[in-house]
Short mmCIF file of C-alpha atoms in Angstrom, two decimals:
data_model
loop_
_atom_site.label_atom_id
_atom_site.label_comp_id
_atom_site.label_asym_id
_atom_site.label_seq_id
_atom_site.Cartn_x
_atom_site.Cartn_y
_atom_site.Cartn_z
CA MET A 1431 82.02 112.11 87.53
CA PRO A 1432 83.71 109.44 85.35
CA PHE A 1433 83.95 109.85 81.60
CA THR A 1434 80.88 108.24 80.01
CA ILE A 1435 80.50 106.63 76.58
CA ALA A 1436 77.17 105.44 75.13
CA ILE A 1437 77.06 102.61 72.57
CA ILE A 1438 74.47 103.37 69.88
CA GLY A 1439 73.40 101.88 66.56
CA ARG A 1440 70.57 100.00 64.92
CA PRO A 1441 69.39 96.67 66.43
CA ASN A 1442 71.57 93.55 66.31
CA VAL A 1443 74.92 95.10 65.36
CA GLY A 1444 76.67 93.74 68.49
CA LYS A 1445 76.32 96.60 70.97
CA SER A 1446 75.67 94.34 73.97
CA THR A 1447 78.54 92.02 72.99
CA LEU A 1448 80.88 95.04 72.98
CA PHE A 1449 79.44 96.20 76.32
CA ASN A 1450 80.16 92.78 77.87
CA ARG A 1451 83.68 92.81 76.41
CA LEU A 1452 84.48 96.19 77.95
CA VAL A 1453 83.03 95.49 81.42
CA GLY A 1454 84.73 92.07 81.52
CA GLN A 1455 81.64 89.99 82.26
CA LYS A 1456 78.37 88.94 80.66
CA LEU A 1457 76.06 91.54 82.16
CA ALA A 1458 73.96 92.26 79.07
CA LEU A 1459 71.87 89.59 77.35
CA VAL A 1460 73.09 88.66 73.86
CA ASP A 1461 71.07 86.84 71.21
CA ASP A 1462 70.77 86.77 67.42
CA MET A 1463 67.19 88.08 67.63
CA PRO A 1464 67.06 91.89 67.15
CA GLY A 1465 65.76 94.08 69.97
CA VAL A 1466 66.96 92.03 72.96
CA THR A 1467 68.15 95.14 74.82
CA ARG A 1468 65.30 97.42 75.88
CA ASP A 1469 66.44 99.49 78.86
CA ARG A 1470 69.74 101.34 78.94
CA ARG A 1471 72.36 99.60 81.04
CA GLU A 1472 75.48 101.06 82.67
CA GLY A 1473 78.74 99.35 83.59
CA GLU A 1474 82.30 100.19 84.59
CA ALA A 1475 84.49 99.62 81.53
CA LYS A 1476 88.23 98.98 81.48
CA LEU A 1477 90.35 99.20 78.36
CA GLY A 1478 94.02 98.86 79.23
CA ASP A 1479 94.70 101.61 81.79
CA LEU A 1480 91.57 103.51 80.78
CA HIS A 1481 88.54 103.42 83.08
CA PHE A 1482 85.20 104.90 82.06
CA THR A 1483 81.44 104.33 82.36
CA ILE A 1484 79.87 102.54 79.39
CA ILE A 1485 76.14 102.59 78.57
CA ASP A 1486 74.50 99.85 76.49
CA THR A 1487 71.37 101.07 74.72
CA ALA A 1488 68.43 99.70 72.79
CA GLY A 1489 68.85 99.61 69.01
CA LEU A 1490 67.81 102.88 67.40
CA ASP A 1491 64.45 102.25 65.79
CA GLU A 1492 61.29 104.15 65.05
CA GLY A 1493 57.82 103.50 66.42
CA PRO A 1494 54.49 105.28 67.06
CA LYS A 1495 54.45 107.75 69.95
CA GLY A 1496 53.83 106.05 73.29
CA SER A 1497 54.66 102.57 71.98
CA LEU A 1498 57.26 100.35 73.61
CA THR A 1499 59.61 100.93 70.64
CA ALA A 1500 59.28 104.71 70.98
CA ARG A 1501 59.97 104.57 74.70
CA MET A 1502 63.02 102.37 74.05
CA GLN A 1503 64.33 105.11 71.75
CA GLU A 1504 63.66 107.69 74.48
CA GLN A 1505 65.90 105.64 76.79
CA THR A 1506 68.61 105.71 74.11
CA GLU A 1507 68.24 109.47 73.66
CA THR A 1508 68.62 109.90 77.43
CA ALA A 1509 71.82 107.83 77.35
CA ILE A 1510 73.19 110.02 74.55
CA ALA A 1511 72.40 113.14 76.57
CA LEU A 1512 74.26 111.71 79.60
CA ALA A 1513 77.31 110.59 77.62
CA ASP A 1514 80.53 112.49 76.94
CA ALA A 1515 81.19 110.54 73.73
CA LEU A 1516 79.50 107.94 71.51
CA PHE A 1517 80.43 104.58 70.00
CA PHE A 1518 78.41 104.35 66.76
CA VAL A 1519 78.38 100.64 65.85
CA ILE A 1520 77.60 99.15 62.44
CA ASP A 1521 77.61 95.53 61.23
CA ALA A 1522 80.53 95.33 58.79
CA ARG A 1523 79.38 91.97 57.39
CA ILE A 1524 76.08 93.42 56.20
CA GLY A 1525 77.45 96.80 55.18
CA LEU A 1526 75.62 100.10 55.35
CA THR A 1527 71.84 100.13 55.51
CA PRO A 1528 69.42 103.07 55.18
CA ALA A 1529 68.91 102.87 58.96
CA ASP A 1530 72.67 103.29 59.55
CA ARG A 1531 72.68 106.41 57.37
CA ALA A 1532 69.65 107.89 59.13
CA PHE A 1533 71.04 107.27 62.60
CA ALA A 1534 74.49 108.58 61.64
CA ASP A 1535 72.75 111.95 61.11
CA PHE A 1536 71.14 111.47 64.53
CA ALA A 1537 74.60 110.87 66.10
CA ARG A 1538 76.07 113.95 64.41
CA ARG A 1539 73.28 116.16 65.79
CA ALA A 1540 74.26 115.06 69.32
CA ASP A 1541 77.32 117.33 68.92
CA LYS A 1542 79.60 114.95 70.83
CA PRO A 1543 82.76 113.04 69.85
CA VAL A 1544 81.71 109.97 67.83
CA LEU A 1545 83.89 106.90 67.22
CA LEU A 1546 82.67 104.80 64.30
CA LEU A 1547 83.08 101.08 65.09
CA ALA A 1548 82.77 98.55 62.25
CA ASN A 1549 81.91 95.46 64.28
CA LYS A 1550 82.10 91.85 63.01
CA SER A 1551 85.04 92.88 60.78
CA GLU A 1552 86.73 89.49 60.87
CA GLY A 1553 87.04 87.96 57.39
CA LYS A 1554 86.81 89.32 53.82
CA HIS A 1555 83.15 90.40 54.03
CA GLY A 1556 83.85 92.45 57.13
CA GLU A 1557 86.66 94.31 55.38
CA LEU A 1558 84.34 95.40 52.53
CA GLY A 1559 81.65 96.62 54.94
CA ALA A 1560 84.18 98.63 56.91
CA MET A 1561 85.29 100.39 53.74
CA GLU A 1562 81.67 101.27 52.96
CA SER A 1563 81.29 103.03 56.32
CA TYR A 1564 83.48 105.95 55.20
CA ALA A 1565 80.36 107.19 53.42
CA LEU A 1566 78.77 108.01 56.80
CA GLY A 1567 81.12 110.97 57.25
CA LEU A 1568 81.99 110.02 60.84
CA GLY A 1569 85.72 109.66 60.23
CA ASP A 1570 87.88 106.56 59.88
CA PRO A 1571 86.12 103.35 60.98
CA ILE A 1572 87.77 101.28 63.71
CA GLN A 1573 87.50 97.65 62.66
CA ILE A 1574 86.71 95.40 65.63
CA SER A 1575 85.22 92.06 66.52
CA ALA A 1576 83.53 92.44 69.90
CA GLU A 1577 82.89 88.69 70.05
CA HIS A 1578 86.51 87.67 69.44
CA GLY A 1579 88.27 90.67 70.98
CA GLU A 1580 89.92 91.81 67.75
CA GLY A 1581 90.75 95.48 67.22
CA MET A 1582 90.81 96.37 70.92
CA GLY A 1583 94.27 97.91 70.53
CA GLU A 1584 93.04 100.29 67.82
CA LEU A 1585 89.99 101.08 69.94
CA TYR A 1586 92.28 101.86 72.91
CA ASP A 1587 94.29 104.31 70.80
CA ALA A 1588 91.14 106.16 69.78
CA VAL A 1589 89.57 106.20 73.25
CA SER A 1590 92.83 107.31 74.91
CA LYS A 1591 92.54 110.62 73.03
CA LEU A 1592 89.25 111.21 74.85
CA VAL A 1593 89.72 109.57 78.27
CA PRO A 1594 92.73 110.41 80.49
CA PRO A 1595 94.67 107.38 81.90
CA THR A 1596 93.60 106.31 85.41
CA ASP A 1597 95.93 106.54 88.39
CA ASN A 1598 96.16 102.96 89.74
CA GLU A 1599 97.22 103.94 93.27
CA ASP A 1600 93.61 103.93 94.50
CA ASP A 1601 93.06 100.46 92.99
CA GLU A 1602 95.99 99.04 94.97
CA ARG A 1603 95.05 100.69 98.28
CA GLU A 1604 93.29 98.38 100.73
CA GLU A 1605 89.68 99.29 101.47
CA THR A 1606 89.04 100.66 104.97
CA ASP A 1607 86.19 99.61 107.29
CA GLU A 1608 84.56 103.02 106.80
CA GLU A 1609 84.64 102.58 103.03
CA ARG A 1610 83.11 99.11 103.28
CA ALA A 1611 80.30 100.52 105.46
CA ALA A 1612 79.70 103.27 102.91
CA ARG A 1613 79.27 100.85 100.00
CA PRO A 1614 75.75 100.66 98.59
CA ILE A 1615 73.56 97.73 99.67
CA ARG A 1616 73.00 95.42 96.70
CA VAL A 1617 69.25 94.74 96.36
CA ALA A 1618 67.58 92.50 93.75
CA ILE A 1619 63.86 92.96 93.06
CA VAL A 1620 62.38 89.63 91.91
CA GLY A 1621 58.96 88.11 91.37
CA ARG A 1622 56.55 86.72 88.83
CA PRO A 1623 56.04 88.60 85.54
CA ASN A 1624 54.04 91.83 85.75
CA ALA A 1625 54.25 92.10 89.54
CA GLY A 1626 55.25 95.78 89.21
CA LYS A 1627 59.01 95.57 89.83
CA SER A 1628 60.04 98.23 87.28
CA THR A 1629 57.22 100.56 88.32
CA LEU A 1630 58.42 100.44 91.93
CA ILE A 1631 62.03 101.25 90.97
CA ASN A 1632 60.89 104.11 88.74
CA HIS A 1633 59.06 105.61 91.72
CA LEU A 1634 62.19 105.26 93.87
CA LEU A 1635 64.20 107.09 91.21
CA GLY A 1636 61.55 109.72 90.58
CA GLU A 1637 61.79 109.21 86.80
CA GLU A 1638 60.78 106.74 84.07
CA ARG A 1639 64.21 105.11 84.10
CA LEU A 1640 62.94 101.57 83.38
CA LEU A 1641 60.48 100.56 80.71
CA THR A 1642 57.08 99.44 81.99
CA SER A 1643 54.12 97.93 80.17
CA PRO A 1644 50.95 95.98 80.97
CA GLU A 1645 52.47 93.26 78.80
CA ALA A 1646 54.34 90.68 80.92
CA GLY A 1647 58.01 90.20 80.07
CA THR A 1648 58.92 93.82 79.28
CA THR A 1649 62.09 93.61 81.39
CA ARG A 1650 64.74 91.26 79.98
CA ASP A 1651 68.15 92.29 81.37
CA SER A 1652 68.83 92.70 85.08
CA ILE A 1653 69.23 96.48 85.10
CA ALA A 1654 71.16 98.07 88.00
CA VAL A 1655 70.37 101.59 89.21
CA GLU A 1656 71.88 103.61 92.05
CA ILE A 1657 69.65 105.42 94.55
CA GLU A 1658 70.11 107.13 97.90
CA TRP A 1659 67.63 106.96 100.75
CA LYS A 1660 68.15 108.85 104.03
CA GLY A 1661 71.88 109.15 103.33
CA ARG A 1662 72.37 105.45 102.58
CA GLY A 1663 73.32 104.18 99.12
CA PHE A 1664 71.56 101.30 97.36
CA ARG A 1665 72.34 99.51 94.11
CA ILE A 1666 69.01 98.05 93.00
CA TYR A 1667 68.65 95.40 90.30
CA ASP A 1668 65.42 95.17 88.32
CA THR A 1669 65.00 91.64 86.98
CA ALA A 1670 62.91 89.72 84.50
CA GLY A 1671 59.78 88.00 85.83
CA LEU A 1672 60.32 84.42 86.97
CA ARG A 1673 57.79 81.85 85.71
CA ARG A 1674 57.62 78.12 86.25
CA ARG A 1675 60.31 76.33 84.28
CA SER A 1676 57.73 74.28 82.37
CA ARG A 1677 56.20 77.50 80.97
CA ILE A 1678 59.49 78.96 79.73
CA GLU A 1679 59.76 78.12 76.06
CA GLU A 1680 61.62 80.88 74.24
CA LYS A 1681 65.41 80.94 74.33
CA LEU A 1682 65.40 84.66 75.13
CA GLU A 1683 63.21 84.18 78.20
CA LYS A 1684 65.56 81.44 79.41
CA LEU A 1685 68.45 83.90 79.13
CA SER A 1686 66.43 86.54 81.00
CA VAL A 1687 65.61 84.12 83.82
CA ALA A 1688 69.26 83.05 84.09
CA ASP A 1689 70.21 86.73 84.34
CA ALA A 1690 67.64 87.25 87.13
CA LEU A 1691 69.01 84.27 89.05
CA ARG A 1692 72.52 85.72 88.75
CA ALA A 1693 71.22 88.98 90.22
CA VAL A 1694 69.86 87.04 93.23
CA ARG A 1695 73.24 85.37 93.79
CA PHE A 1696 75.12 88.69 93.69
CA ALA A 1697 72.59 90.54 95.86
CA GLU A 1698 72.74 90.98 99.62
CA VAL A 1699 69.02 91.63 100.13
CA VAL A 1700 66.34 90.26 97.81
CA VAL A 1701 62.88 91.84 97.66
CA LEU A 1702 60.28 89.29 96.60
CA MET A 1703 57.45 91.24 95.00
CA MET A 1704 53.97 89.70 94.90
CA ASP A 1705 50.72 90.88 93.39
CA ALA A 1706 48.35 91.75 96.26
CA GLN A 1707 45.43 90.13 94.46
CA ASN A 1708 47.29 86.88 93.74
CA ARG A 1709 49.78 86.55 96.56
CA PHE A 1710 51.56 83.46 97.88
CA GLU A 1711 51.00 81.48 94.72
CA GLU A 1712 53.12 78.40 94.07
CA GLN A 1713 55.72 80.31 92.03
CA ASP A 1714 56.06 82.93 94.80
CA LEU A 1715 56.87 80.14 97.26
CA ARG A 1716 59.39 78.61 94.87
CA ILE A 1717 61.17 81.94 94.45
CA ALA A 1718 61.27 82.48 98.22
CA ASP A 1719 62.74 79.00 98.65
CA LEU A 1720 65.41 79.82 96.05
CA ILE A 1721 66.32 83.03 97.92
CA GLU A 1722 66.66 81.08 101.18
CA ARG A 1723 68.84 78.41 99.54
CA GLU A 1724 71.11 81.11 98.13
CA GLY A 1725 71.49 82.51 101.65
CA ARG A 1726 70.19 86.01 100.95
CA ALA A 1727 68.25 88.31 103.27
CA LEU A 1728 64.58 88.37 102.25
CA VAL A 1729 62.01 91.17 102.28
CA ILE A 1730 58.48 90.50 100.96
CA ALA A 1731 56.73 93.37 99.17
CA VAL A 1732 53.02 92.94 98.43
CA ASN A 1733 52.46 95.33 95.53
CA LYS A 1734 49.32 96.96 94.07
CA TRP A 1735 47.93 97.36 97.59
CA ASP A 1736 46.00 100.41 96.38
CA LEU A 1737 43.71 98.03 94.47
CA MET A 1738 42.71 96.13 97.62
CA GLU A 1739 39.52 96.91 99.49
CA ALA A 1740 40.34 98.46 102.86
CA LYS A 1741 39.49 96.06 105.70
CA PRO A 1742 40.67 95.98 109.33
CA GLY A 1743 43.37 93.45 110.17
CA GLN A 1744 44.66 92.99 106.62
CA ILE A 1745 48.32 93.64 107.51
CA SER A 1746 48.12 91.14 110.40
CA MET A 1747 46.67 88.62 107.96
CA LEU A 1748 49.65 89.18 105.64
CA ARG A 1749 52.00 88.42 108.52
CA ARG A 1750 50.16 85.20 109.40
CA ASP A 1751 50.08 84.10 105.75
CA ALA A 1752 53.81 84.73 105.33
CA ASP A 1753 54.75 82.69 108.40
CA HIS A 1754 52.37 79.91 107.36
CA TRP A 1755 53.56 79.58 103.76
CA LEU A 1756 57.24 80.37 104.35
CA PRO A 1757 58.28 78.72 107.63
CA GLN A 1758 61.90 78.40 106.40
CA VAL A 1759 62.23 82.21 106.60
CA ALA A 1760 59.89 82.79 109.55
CA GLY A 1761 59.59 86.44 110.50
CA ALA A 1762 60.74 87.80 107.15
CA PRO A 1763 59.60 91.44 106.93
CA ILE A 1764 56.49 91.91 104.82
CA VAL A 1765 55.43 95.34 103.54
CA ALA A 1766 52.30 96.39 101.65
CA VAL A 1767 53.22 98.84 98.87
CA SER A 1768 51.94 100.51 95.74
CA GLY A 1769 54.75 101.11 93.28
CA LEU A 1770 52.44 103.17 91.08
CA MET A 1771 51.14 105.45 93.85
CA GLY A 1772 54.29 105.45 95.97
CA GLU A 1773 52.57 104.06 99.08
CA GLY A 1774 54.67 102.16 101.61
CA ILE A 1775 58.02 102.97 99.93
CA ASP A 1776 59.66 104.34 103.08
CA ARG A 1777 58.56 101.27 105.06
CA LEU A 1778 60.01 99.03 102.35
CA MET A 1779 63.39 100.81 102.34
CA GLN A 1780 63.54 100.66 106.14
CA ALA A 1781 62.77 96.92 106.01
CA ILE A 1782 65.65 96.44 103.53
CA VAL A 1783 68.09 98.26 105.85
CA GLU A 1784 66.97 96.20 108.85
CA ALA A 1785 67.10 92.90 106.93
CA TYR A 1786 70.64 93.77 105.79
CA ALA A 1787 71.68 94.42 109.42
CA VAL A 1788 70.25 91.06 110.55
CA TRP A 1789 71.98 89.28 107.64
CA ASN A 1790 75.32 90.71 108.85
CA ARG A 1791 74.74 89.97 112.55
CA ARG A 1792 77.27 88.17 114.72
CA VAL A 1793 76.13 86.63 118.01
CA PRO A 1794 78.47 87.13 120.99
CA THR A 1795 80.10 83.82 121.97
CA ALA A 1796 79.07 84.03 125.64
CA ALA A 1797 75.42 84.66 124.75
CA LEU A 1798 75.52 81.85 122.19
CA ASN A 1799 76.81 79.38 124.80
CA ARG A 1800 74.15 80.39 127.32
CA TRP A 1801 71.42 79.94 124.73
CA PHE A 1802 72.84 76.57 123.62
CA GLU A 1803 72.86 75.13 127.13
CA GLY A 1804 69.32 76.34 127.77
CA ALA A 1805 67.98 75.03 124.44
CA ILE A 1806 69.39 71.55 125.10
CA ALA A 1807 68.12 71.55 128.69
CA ASP A 1808 64.60 72.53 127.57
CA ASN A 1809 64.49 69.98 124.74
CA PRO A 1810 67.27 67.33 124.81
CA PRO A 1811 68.13 65.66 121.50
CA PRO A 1812 66.35 62.33 121.01
CA ALA A 1813 68.05 58.98 121.45
CA VAL A 1814 68.58 57.14 118.16
CA SER A 1815 68.74 53.34 118.08
CA GLY A 1816 68.90 53.36 121.86
CA ARG A 1817 72.02 55.55 121.93
CA ARG A 1818 72.09 59.09 123.27
CA LEU A 1819 73.18 61.90 120.96
CA LYS A 1820 75.70 64.24 122.53
CA LEU A 1821 75.86 67.89 121.48
CA ASN A 1822 79.17 69.38 122.64
CA TYR A 1823 79.22 73.05 121.69
CA ILE A 1824 78.35 75.53 118.93
CA THR A 1825 80.28 78.43 117.41
CA GLN A 1826 79.51 81.06 114.78
CA THR A 1827 81.84 80.82 111.79
CA LYS A 1828 80.60 83.75 109.72
CA ALA A 1829 77.79 86.18 109.01
CA ARG A 1830 76.12 87.00 105.65
CA PRO A 1831 74.04 84.90 106.44
CA PRO A 1832 74.61 83.90 110.11
CA SER A 1833 76.33 80.50 109.96
CA PHE A 1834 77.22 78.17 112.82
CA VAL A 1835 79.09 74.90 113.36
CA LEU A 1836 77.65 72.44 115.88
CA PHE A 1837 80.13 69.90 117.25
CA CYS A 1838 78.48 66.66 118.22
CA SER A 1839 78.62 62.88 118.18
CA ARG A 1840 77.01 60.95 115.30
CA ALA A 1841 76.23 63.94 113.10
CA ASP A 1842 74.40 61.80 110.55
CA ALA A 1843 71.91 60.65 113.20
CA ILE A 1844 70.65 64.08 114.31
CA PRO A 1845 67.09 64.54 112.95
CA GLN A 1846 66.29 67.54 110.73
CA SER A 1847 63.36 68.30 113.02
CA TYR A 1848 65.77 68.89 115.91
CA LEU A 1849 67.91 71.22 113.77
CA ARG A 1850 64.76 73.18 112.88
CA TYR A 1851 64.01 73.47 116.60
CA LEU A 1852 67.49 74.91 117.23
CA ILE A 1853 67.21 77.35 114.30
CA ASN A 1854 63.76 78.60 115.37
CA SER A 1855 64.92 78.97 118.96
CA MET A 1856 68.00 80.89 117.77
CA ARG A 1857 65.86 83.18 115.59
CA GLU A 1858 63.65 84.05 118.56
CA THR A 1859 66.46 84.50 121.10
CA PHE A 1860 68.85 86.56 118.96
CA GLU A 1861 66.25 88.38 116.84
CA LEU A 1862 67.16 86.89 113.45
CA PRO A 1863 63.79 87.21 111.66
CA GLY A 1864 63.61 86.16 108.05
CA THR A 1865 67.29 85.76 107.32
CA PRO A 1866 68.60 82.27 106.46
CA VAL A 1867 70.38 80.59 109.38
CA ARG A 1868 72.90 77.85 108.62
CA ILE A 1869 73.93 75.11 111.07
CA THR A 1870 76.64 72.70 109.90
CA LEU A 1871 77.19 69.51 111.91
CA ARG A 1872 80.69 68.35 112.67
CA GLU A 1873 81.66 65.31 114.69
CA LYS A 1874 84.08 65.97 117.49
CA ALA A 1875 87.20 63.82 117.26
CA ASN A 1876 87.26 60.84 119.65
CA PRO A 1877 90.49 61.13 121.68
CA PHE A 1878 90.44 57.37 122.34
CA ALA A 1879 89.81 56.26 118.78
CA HIS A 1880 93.50 55.52 118.12
CA LYS A 1881 93.85 53.23 121.15
CA ARG A 1882 93.36 49.53 120.61
CA LYS A 1883 91.16 47.52 122.89
CA ARG A 1884 93.06 45.31 125.31
CA PRO A 1885 92.91 41.62 124.44
CA ASN A 1886 90.84 39.49 126.83
#
């Protein structure tokens, strides 16, 4: 197991900024408002030749038992228990506060190596605050600026005494086909606020890994967790609820939504979670359309099914509703689940595996040609402005999602309705339910175009 370091400290000292610096990308949300981070978040950090797992945590704070603040602190305590060492971060510009002193005692009781980081040390005020931090009794402070990258050399020297250098031979070795097949499937769980996304993932994990609350908007960052189901690995991203753009007012919610959209773009399969009692609302349809435009495999999960009155034919009705409201992803798997009770979880995971397989599917060239000839014979393309459209041949250029190039004459004249006919026919013939199918039109070069007409 890789060496693990947890970043701890009171709210708004720059823990998430340091986390982003070490993982090399903006994974954690950063804002001037305290308490942005709520769940703990893991990433693969690199500092020179050192590789280790880094955990971003919620700011240490106190709250009544059972409150959201108290549960945020429980997440931080869990991160500390999992870690091999701690980064205790203070704000050098503000200097020591009573909260810093209280939580320094908390860090000492963890009985793990602690590196004291005086963040925001750039400038004269930062220097004074760093000097103050000696009073914490955690050793010499390492003066850094996570935002500007200052002090990373000193941080490397301190961390290198804890983490052994990494052998780079494995990094340079080319990945085999078996290793690619063994990689976890990247799955993003998206939906409107309070659809039950975090509750579902907690049930998959078998623990209260993600914070949940009846209050909408509890999740802010896109938190990634690793699970295994029937021997297959999954990396699942919990995301913030997506509301209509006109209803998003706060800057922090805008950042959360942008983070959720990034999770969709990096995912391979996206699970659109709907509330069973308010399903297929306008925002659900907008999110599904976004998933299709991004070219991701789609699985629809109708959550809180345990609250629905049992009636015959309800699942068939779900299927009809999905195909009616989402014709652009016709046949997308739809599963009724209860994240709270754990109902339908196995069916959902199986649907994810099957959707991933369809998303990666390649159609044999011979079968594609036979289908193409038959589709044109059954429904020839319409004549436009009295001129016949000629479709020459089609070829698959890639999978993920299945993408094809259709060579033809007068590409700009082919109606969208005819392309939809070809896509629907292809879905049915080659069993491509739900996944986006791309057809790009390309005009075949005219071999006689360079020849001049003979003069009369």
